[in-house]
CSV table of C-alpha atoms in Angstrom, one decimal:
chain,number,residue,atom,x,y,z
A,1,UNK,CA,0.0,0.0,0.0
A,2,UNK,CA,1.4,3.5,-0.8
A,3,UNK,CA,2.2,5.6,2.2
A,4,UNK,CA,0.8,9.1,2.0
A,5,UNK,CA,3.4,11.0,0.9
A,6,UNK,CA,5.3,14.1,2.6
A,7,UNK,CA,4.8,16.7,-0.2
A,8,UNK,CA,1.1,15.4,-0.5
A,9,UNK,CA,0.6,15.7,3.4
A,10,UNK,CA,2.2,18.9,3.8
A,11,UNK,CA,0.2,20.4,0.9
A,12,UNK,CA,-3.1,19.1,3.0
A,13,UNK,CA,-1.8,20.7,6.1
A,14,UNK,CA,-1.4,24.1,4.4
A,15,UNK,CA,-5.0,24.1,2.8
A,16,UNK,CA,-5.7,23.2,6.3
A,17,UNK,CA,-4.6,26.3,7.9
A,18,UNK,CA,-5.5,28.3,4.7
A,19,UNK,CA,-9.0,27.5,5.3
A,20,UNK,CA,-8.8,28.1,8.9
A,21,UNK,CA,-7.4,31.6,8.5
A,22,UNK,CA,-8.4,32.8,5.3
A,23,UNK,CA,-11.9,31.4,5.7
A,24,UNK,CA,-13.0,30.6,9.1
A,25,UNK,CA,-11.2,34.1,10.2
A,26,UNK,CA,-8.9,31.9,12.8
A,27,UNK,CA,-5.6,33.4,14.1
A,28,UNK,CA,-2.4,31.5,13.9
A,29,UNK,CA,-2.8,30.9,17.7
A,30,UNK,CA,-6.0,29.3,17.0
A,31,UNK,CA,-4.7,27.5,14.0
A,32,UNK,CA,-1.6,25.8,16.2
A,33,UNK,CA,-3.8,24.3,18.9
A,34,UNK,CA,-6.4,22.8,16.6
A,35,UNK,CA,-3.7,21.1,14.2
A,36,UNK,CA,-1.4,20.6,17.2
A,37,UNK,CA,1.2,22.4,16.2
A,38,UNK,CA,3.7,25.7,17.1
A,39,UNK,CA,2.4,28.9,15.9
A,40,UNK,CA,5.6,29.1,13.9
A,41,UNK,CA,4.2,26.1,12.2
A,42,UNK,CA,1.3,27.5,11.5
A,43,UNK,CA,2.3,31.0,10.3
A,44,UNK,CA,4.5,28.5,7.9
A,45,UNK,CA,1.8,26.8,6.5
A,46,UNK,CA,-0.6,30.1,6.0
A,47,UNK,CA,2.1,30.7,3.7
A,48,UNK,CA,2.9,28.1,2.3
A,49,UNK,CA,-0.9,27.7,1.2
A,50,UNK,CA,-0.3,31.8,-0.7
A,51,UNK,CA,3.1,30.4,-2.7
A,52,UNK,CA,1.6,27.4,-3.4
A,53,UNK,CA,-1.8,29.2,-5.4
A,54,UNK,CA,-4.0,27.7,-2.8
A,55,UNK,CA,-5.6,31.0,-1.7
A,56,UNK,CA,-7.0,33.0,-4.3
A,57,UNK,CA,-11.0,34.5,-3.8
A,58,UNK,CA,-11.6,31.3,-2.2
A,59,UNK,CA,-9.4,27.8,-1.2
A,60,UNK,CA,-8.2,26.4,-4.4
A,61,UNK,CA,-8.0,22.9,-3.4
A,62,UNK,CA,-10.4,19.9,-3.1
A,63,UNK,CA,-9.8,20.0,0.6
A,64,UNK,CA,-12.3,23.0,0.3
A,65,UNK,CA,-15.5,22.0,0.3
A,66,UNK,CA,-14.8,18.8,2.8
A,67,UNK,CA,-13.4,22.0,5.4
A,68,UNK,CA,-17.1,23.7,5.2
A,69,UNK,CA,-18.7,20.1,5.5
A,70,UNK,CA,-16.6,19.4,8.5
A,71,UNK,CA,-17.5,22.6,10.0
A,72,UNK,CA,-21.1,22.1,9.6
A,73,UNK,CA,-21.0,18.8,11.4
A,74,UNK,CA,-18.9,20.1,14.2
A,75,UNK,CA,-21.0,22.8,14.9
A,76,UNK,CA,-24.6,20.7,14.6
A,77,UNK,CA,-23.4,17.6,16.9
A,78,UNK,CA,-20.9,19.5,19.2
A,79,UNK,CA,-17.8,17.8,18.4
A,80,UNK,CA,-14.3,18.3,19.2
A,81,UNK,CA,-13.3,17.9,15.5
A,82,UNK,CA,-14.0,16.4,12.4
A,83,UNK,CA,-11.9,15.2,9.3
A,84,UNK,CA,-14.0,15.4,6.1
A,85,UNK,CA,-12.4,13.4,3.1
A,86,UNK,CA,-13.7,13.2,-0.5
A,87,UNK,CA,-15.9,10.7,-1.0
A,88,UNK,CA,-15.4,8.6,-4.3
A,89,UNK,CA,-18.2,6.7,-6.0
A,90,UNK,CA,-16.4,3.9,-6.9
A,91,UNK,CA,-14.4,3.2,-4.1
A,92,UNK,CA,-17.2,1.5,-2.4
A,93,UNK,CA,-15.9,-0.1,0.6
A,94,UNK,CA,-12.1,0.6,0.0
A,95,UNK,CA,-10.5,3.0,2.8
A,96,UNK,CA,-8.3,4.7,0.4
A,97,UNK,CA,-8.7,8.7,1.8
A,98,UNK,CA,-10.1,7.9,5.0
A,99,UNK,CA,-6.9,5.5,5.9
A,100,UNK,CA,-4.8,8.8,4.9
A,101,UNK,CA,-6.8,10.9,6.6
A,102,UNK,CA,-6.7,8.6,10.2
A,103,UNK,CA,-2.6,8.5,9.7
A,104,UNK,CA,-2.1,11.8,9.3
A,105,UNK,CA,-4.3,12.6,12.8
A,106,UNK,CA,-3.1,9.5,14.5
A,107,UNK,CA,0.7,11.2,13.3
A,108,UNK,CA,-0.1,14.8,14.7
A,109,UNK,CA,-0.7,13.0,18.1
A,110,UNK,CA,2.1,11.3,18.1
A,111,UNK,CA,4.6,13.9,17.1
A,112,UNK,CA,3.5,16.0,20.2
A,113,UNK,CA,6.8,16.5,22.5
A,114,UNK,CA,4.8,16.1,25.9
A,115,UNK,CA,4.2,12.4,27.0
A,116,UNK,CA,0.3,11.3,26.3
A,117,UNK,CA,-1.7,8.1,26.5
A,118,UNK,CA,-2.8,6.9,22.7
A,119,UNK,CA,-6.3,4.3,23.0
A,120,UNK,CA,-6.9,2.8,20.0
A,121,UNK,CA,-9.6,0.2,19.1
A,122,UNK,CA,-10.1,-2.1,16.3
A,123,UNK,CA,-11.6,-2.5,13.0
A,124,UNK,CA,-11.0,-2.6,9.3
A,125,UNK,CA,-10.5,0.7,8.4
A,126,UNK,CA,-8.3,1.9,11.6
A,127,UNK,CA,-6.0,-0.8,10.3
A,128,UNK,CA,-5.4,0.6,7.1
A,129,UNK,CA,-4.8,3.4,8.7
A,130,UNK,CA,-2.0,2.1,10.8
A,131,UNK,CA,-0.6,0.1,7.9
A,132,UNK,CA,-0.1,4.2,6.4
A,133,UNK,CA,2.1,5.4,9.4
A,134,UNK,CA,5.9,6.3,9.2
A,135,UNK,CA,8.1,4.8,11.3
A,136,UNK,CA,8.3,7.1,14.4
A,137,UNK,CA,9.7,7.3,17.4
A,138,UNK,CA,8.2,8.6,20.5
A,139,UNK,CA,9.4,6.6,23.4
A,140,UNK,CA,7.5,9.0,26.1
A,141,UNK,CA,4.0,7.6,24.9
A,142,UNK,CA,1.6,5.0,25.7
A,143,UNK,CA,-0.3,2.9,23.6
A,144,UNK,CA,-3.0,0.8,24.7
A,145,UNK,CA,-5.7,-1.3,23.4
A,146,UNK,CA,-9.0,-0.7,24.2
A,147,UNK,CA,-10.0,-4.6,22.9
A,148,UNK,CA,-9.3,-8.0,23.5
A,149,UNK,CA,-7.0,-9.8,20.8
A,150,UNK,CA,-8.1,-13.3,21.2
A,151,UNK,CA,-10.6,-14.3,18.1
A,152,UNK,CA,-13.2,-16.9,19.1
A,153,UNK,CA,-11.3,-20.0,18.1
A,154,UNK,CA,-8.3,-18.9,20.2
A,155,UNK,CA,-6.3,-17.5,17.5
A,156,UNK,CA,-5.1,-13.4,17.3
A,157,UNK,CA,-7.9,-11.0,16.4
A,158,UNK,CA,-6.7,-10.3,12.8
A,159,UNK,CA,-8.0,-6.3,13.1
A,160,UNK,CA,-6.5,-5.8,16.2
A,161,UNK,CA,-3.9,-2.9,15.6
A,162,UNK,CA,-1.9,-2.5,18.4
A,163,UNK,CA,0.7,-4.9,17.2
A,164,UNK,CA,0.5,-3.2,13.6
A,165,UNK,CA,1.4,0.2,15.4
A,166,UNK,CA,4.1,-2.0,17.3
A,167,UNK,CA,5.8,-2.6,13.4
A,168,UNK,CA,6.2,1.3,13.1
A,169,UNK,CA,5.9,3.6,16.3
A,170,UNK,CA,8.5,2.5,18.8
A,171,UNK,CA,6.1,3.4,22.1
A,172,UNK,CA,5.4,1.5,25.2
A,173,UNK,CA,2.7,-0.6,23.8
A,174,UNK,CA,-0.2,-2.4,26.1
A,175,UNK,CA,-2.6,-4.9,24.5
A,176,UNK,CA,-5.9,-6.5,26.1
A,177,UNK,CA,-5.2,-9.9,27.4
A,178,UNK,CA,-8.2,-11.0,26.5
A,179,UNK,CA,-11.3,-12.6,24.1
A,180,UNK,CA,-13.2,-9.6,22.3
A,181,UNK,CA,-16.4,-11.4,24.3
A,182,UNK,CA,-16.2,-13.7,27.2
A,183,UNK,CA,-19.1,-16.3,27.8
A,184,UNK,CA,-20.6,-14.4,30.8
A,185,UNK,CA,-21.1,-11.1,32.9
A,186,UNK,CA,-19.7,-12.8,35.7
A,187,UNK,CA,-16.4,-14.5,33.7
A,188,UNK,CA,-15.9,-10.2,32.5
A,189,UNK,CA,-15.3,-10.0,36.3
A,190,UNK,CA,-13.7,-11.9,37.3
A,191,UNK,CA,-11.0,-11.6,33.9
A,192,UNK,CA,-11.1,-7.5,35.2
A,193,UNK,CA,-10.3,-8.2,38.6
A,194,UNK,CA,-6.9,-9.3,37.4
A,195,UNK,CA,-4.1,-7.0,38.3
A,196,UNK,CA,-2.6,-7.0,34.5
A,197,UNK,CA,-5.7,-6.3,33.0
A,198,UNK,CA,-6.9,-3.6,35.3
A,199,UNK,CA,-3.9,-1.6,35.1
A,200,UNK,CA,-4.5,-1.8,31.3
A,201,UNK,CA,-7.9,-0.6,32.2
A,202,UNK,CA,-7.2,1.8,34.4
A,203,UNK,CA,-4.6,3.4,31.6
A,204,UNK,CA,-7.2,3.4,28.5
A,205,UNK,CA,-9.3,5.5,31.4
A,206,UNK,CA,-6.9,8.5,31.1
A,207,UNK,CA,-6.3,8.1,27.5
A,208,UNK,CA,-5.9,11.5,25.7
A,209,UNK,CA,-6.7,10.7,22.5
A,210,UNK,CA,-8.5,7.3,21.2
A,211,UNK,CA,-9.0,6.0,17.9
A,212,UNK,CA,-12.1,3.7,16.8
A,213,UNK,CA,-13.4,2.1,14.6
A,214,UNK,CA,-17.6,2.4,13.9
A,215,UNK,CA,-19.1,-1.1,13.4
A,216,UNK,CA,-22.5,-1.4,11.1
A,217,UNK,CA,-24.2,-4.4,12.7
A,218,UNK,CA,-26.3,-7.1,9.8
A,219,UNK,CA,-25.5,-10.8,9.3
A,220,UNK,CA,-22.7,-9.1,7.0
A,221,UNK,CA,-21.3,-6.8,9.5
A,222,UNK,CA,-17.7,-7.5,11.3
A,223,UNK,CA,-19.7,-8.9,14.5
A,224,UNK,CA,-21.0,-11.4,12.7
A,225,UNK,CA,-18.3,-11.4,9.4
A,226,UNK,CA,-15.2,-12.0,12.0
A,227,UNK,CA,-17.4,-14.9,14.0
A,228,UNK,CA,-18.5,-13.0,17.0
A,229,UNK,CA,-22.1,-13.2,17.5
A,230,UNK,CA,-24.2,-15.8,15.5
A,231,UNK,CA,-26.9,-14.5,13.1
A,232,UNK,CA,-29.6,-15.2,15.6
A,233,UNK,CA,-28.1,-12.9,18.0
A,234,UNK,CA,-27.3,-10.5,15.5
A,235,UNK,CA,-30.7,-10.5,14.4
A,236,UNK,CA,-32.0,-10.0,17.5
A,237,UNK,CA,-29.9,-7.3,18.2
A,238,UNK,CA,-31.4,-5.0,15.4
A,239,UNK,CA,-35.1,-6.1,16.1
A,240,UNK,CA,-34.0,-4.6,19.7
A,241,UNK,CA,-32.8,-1.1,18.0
A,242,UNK,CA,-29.5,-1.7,17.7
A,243,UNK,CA,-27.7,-0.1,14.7
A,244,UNK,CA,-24.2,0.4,15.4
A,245,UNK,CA,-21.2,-0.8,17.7
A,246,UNK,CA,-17.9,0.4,18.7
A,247,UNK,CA,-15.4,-1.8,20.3
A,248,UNK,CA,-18.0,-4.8,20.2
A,249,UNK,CA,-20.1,-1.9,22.6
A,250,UNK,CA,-23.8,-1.8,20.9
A,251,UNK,CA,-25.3,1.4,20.7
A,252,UNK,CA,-28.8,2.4,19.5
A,253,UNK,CA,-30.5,5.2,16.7
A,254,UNK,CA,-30.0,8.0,19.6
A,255,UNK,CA,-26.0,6.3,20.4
A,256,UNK,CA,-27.3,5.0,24.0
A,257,UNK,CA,-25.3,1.5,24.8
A,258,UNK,CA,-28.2,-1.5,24.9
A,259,UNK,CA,-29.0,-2.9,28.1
A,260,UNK,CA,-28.8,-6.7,26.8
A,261,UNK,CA,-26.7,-9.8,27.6
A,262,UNK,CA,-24.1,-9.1,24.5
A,263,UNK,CA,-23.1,-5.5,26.2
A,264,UNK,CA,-22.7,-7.6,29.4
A,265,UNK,CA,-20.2,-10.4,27.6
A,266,UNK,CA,-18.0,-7.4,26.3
A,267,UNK,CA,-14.9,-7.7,27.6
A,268,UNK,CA,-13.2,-4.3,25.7
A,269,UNK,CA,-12.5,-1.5,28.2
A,270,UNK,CA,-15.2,1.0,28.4
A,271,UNK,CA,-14.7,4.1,25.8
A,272,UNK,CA,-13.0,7.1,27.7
A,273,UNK,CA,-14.4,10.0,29.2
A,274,UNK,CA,-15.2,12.4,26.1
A,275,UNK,CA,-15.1,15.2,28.7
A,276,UNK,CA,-11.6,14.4,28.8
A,277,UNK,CA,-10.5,12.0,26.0
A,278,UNK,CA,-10.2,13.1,22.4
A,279,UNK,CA,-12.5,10.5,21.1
A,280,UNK,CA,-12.0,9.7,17.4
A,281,UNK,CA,-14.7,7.3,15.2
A,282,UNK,CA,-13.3,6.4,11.7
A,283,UNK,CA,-15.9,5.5,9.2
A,284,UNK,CA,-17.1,5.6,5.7
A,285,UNK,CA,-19.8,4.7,3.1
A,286,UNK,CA,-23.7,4.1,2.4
A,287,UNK,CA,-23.4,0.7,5.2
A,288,UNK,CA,-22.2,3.1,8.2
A,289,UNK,CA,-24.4,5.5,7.9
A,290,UNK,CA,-26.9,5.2,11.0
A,291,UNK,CA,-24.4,4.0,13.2
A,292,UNK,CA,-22.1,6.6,12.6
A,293,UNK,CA,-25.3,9.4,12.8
A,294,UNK,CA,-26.2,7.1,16.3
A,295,UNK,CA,-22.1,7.8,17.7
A,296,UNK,CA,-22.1,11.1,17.3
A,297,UNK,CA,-25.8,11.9,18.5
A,298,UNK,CA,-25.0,10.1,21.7
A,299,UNK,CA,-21.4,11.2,22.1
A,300,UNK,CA,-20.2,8.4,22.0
A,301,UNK,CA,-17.1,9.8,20.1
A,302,UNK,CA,-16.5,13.2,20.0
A,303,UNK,CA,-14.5,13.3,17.0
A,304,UNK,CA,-15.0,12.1,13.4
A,305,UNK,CA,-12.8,11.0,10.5
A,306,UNK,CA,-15.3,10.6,7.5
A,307,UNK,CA,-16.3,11.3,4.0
A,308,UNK,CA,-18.2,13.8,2.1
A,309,UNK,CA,-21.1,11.3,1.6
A,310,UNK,CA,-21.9,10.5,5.0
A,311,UNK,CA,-21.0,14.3,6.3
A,312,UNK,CA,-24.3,15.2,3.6
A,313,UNK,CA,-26.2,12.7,5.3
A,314,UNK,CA,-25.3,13.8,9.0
A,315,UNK,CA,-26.7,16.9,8.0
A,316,UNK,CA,-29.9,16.3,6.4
């Protein structure tokens, strides 16, 4: 797969800020702490985006119109941030954009100089993303797993990323001992009561930033896909309301987590404070639709990297 490339990246980041100030009437103070960066930086990229023929009467660039989309979003759900991509008819389920997209923010997090706690879940797309990322090395972060890695027949969870990071960002990382589901409520216990998974716990709790995954539940949705829940209990499931999941957490149309014996088997740790946590969903396409509307209605993320097509629907 071909890594996003520097120029490419640093041309985004300058429509970025060219946007921000230009458009959206930001200061370079204000521009530096939403990208994460020094206000050199930013005064850097303002100008880079004049040299480069980005700024004219309005943003030259396809980043553009995905800026004002991402604004609209922000504004109508009360989100931290949001990443708009272009959305490409033909890609259909491919995560070429939003994999770029997820790098580049996962990237900006982890080039920060003072030490922070990075959550990341599971999931398809949040892989590819991963699989973009430089090697980097940031030895005074964390990285921990909000998920189990054990697949039900005992083997590694094949979308688990932490050990994908592990390829390219030297960091202390810390996976979840564990089975994405356990058999029981009471077998959750008594696996959290163990000193090695609760301090793993008790570190995805202070997370800073976390990165998931949004799950679109059906007999062909990664619950059911990846050998989690049976179609019986899937189908259950969405006669019950369910529409969405995050972390194997199920969630219904207004993003409230189901009362029901699944939620009680899940054995990921539970999604960090969004008071306090930078909580990220990553998701694309016609299929993840209502259960990415359903996350960020409930707040269950706070953040959102998506495309054009389901930013139009999230504000119909």
């Amino acid at each position: 797969m071909v890594k996003r490339s520097e120029t490419s990246g640093r041309l985004d980041d300058a429509a970025r800020a060219g946007w921000l100030y230009y458009v959206a009437g930001r200061t370079q103070d204000e521009i530096a702490s939403s990208m994460g960066i020094s206000r050199q930086s930013a005064q850097r990229l303002v100008s880079l985006a004049v040299a480069e023929r980005l700024i004219k009467v309005r943003l030259d660039h396809p980043i553009a119109a995905c800026l004002e989309l991402a604004n609209a979003v922000r504004e109508k759900y009360g989100l931290r941030q949001v990443d708009i991509v272009p959305s490409d008819p033909g890609a259909g389920a491919a995560t070429v954009g939003i994999a770029e997209a997820a790098a580049a923010e996962i990237e900006r997090w982890l080039k920060k100089t003072d030490p922070i706690v990075l959550a990341v879940g599971t999931g398809r797309t949040l892989k590819a993303a991963v699989d973009q990322l430089p090697a980097i090395e940031c030895i005074n972060h964390r990285i921990v797993s909000l998920t189990g890695n054990i697949a039900p027949d005992g083997s590694a969870a094949y979308y688990n990323v932490i050990f994908s990071m592990a390829d390219a960002v030297k960091a202390r990382h810390f996976p979840m001992p564990l089975p994405v589901l356990v058999t029981s409520a009471e077998e959750r216990e008594t696996l959290h009561a163990q000193q090695l998974v609760r301090s793993t716990l008790d570190m995805s709790a202070q997370a800073d930033v976390t990165f998931v995954g949004i799950g679109e539940l059906g007999i062909d949705g990664p619950l059911c896909v990846d050998g989690f829940l049976e179609k019986g209990e899937m189908m259950e499931l969405m006669d019950n309301g369910a529409v969405g999941e995050i972390c194997g957490w199920i969630f219904d149309s207004e993003g409230r987590l189901l009362d029901n014996p699944i939620n009680e088997r899940v054995a990921s740790a539970p999604l960090p404070s969004r008071d306090t946590s930078v909580v990220i969903g990553i998701g694309k396409g016609k299929r993840k639709m209502k259960a990415i509307k359903a996350a960020v209605t409930g707040h269950q993320i706070n953040g959102l990297i998506t495309d054009e097509e389901v930013a139009e629907y999230l504000l119909t």
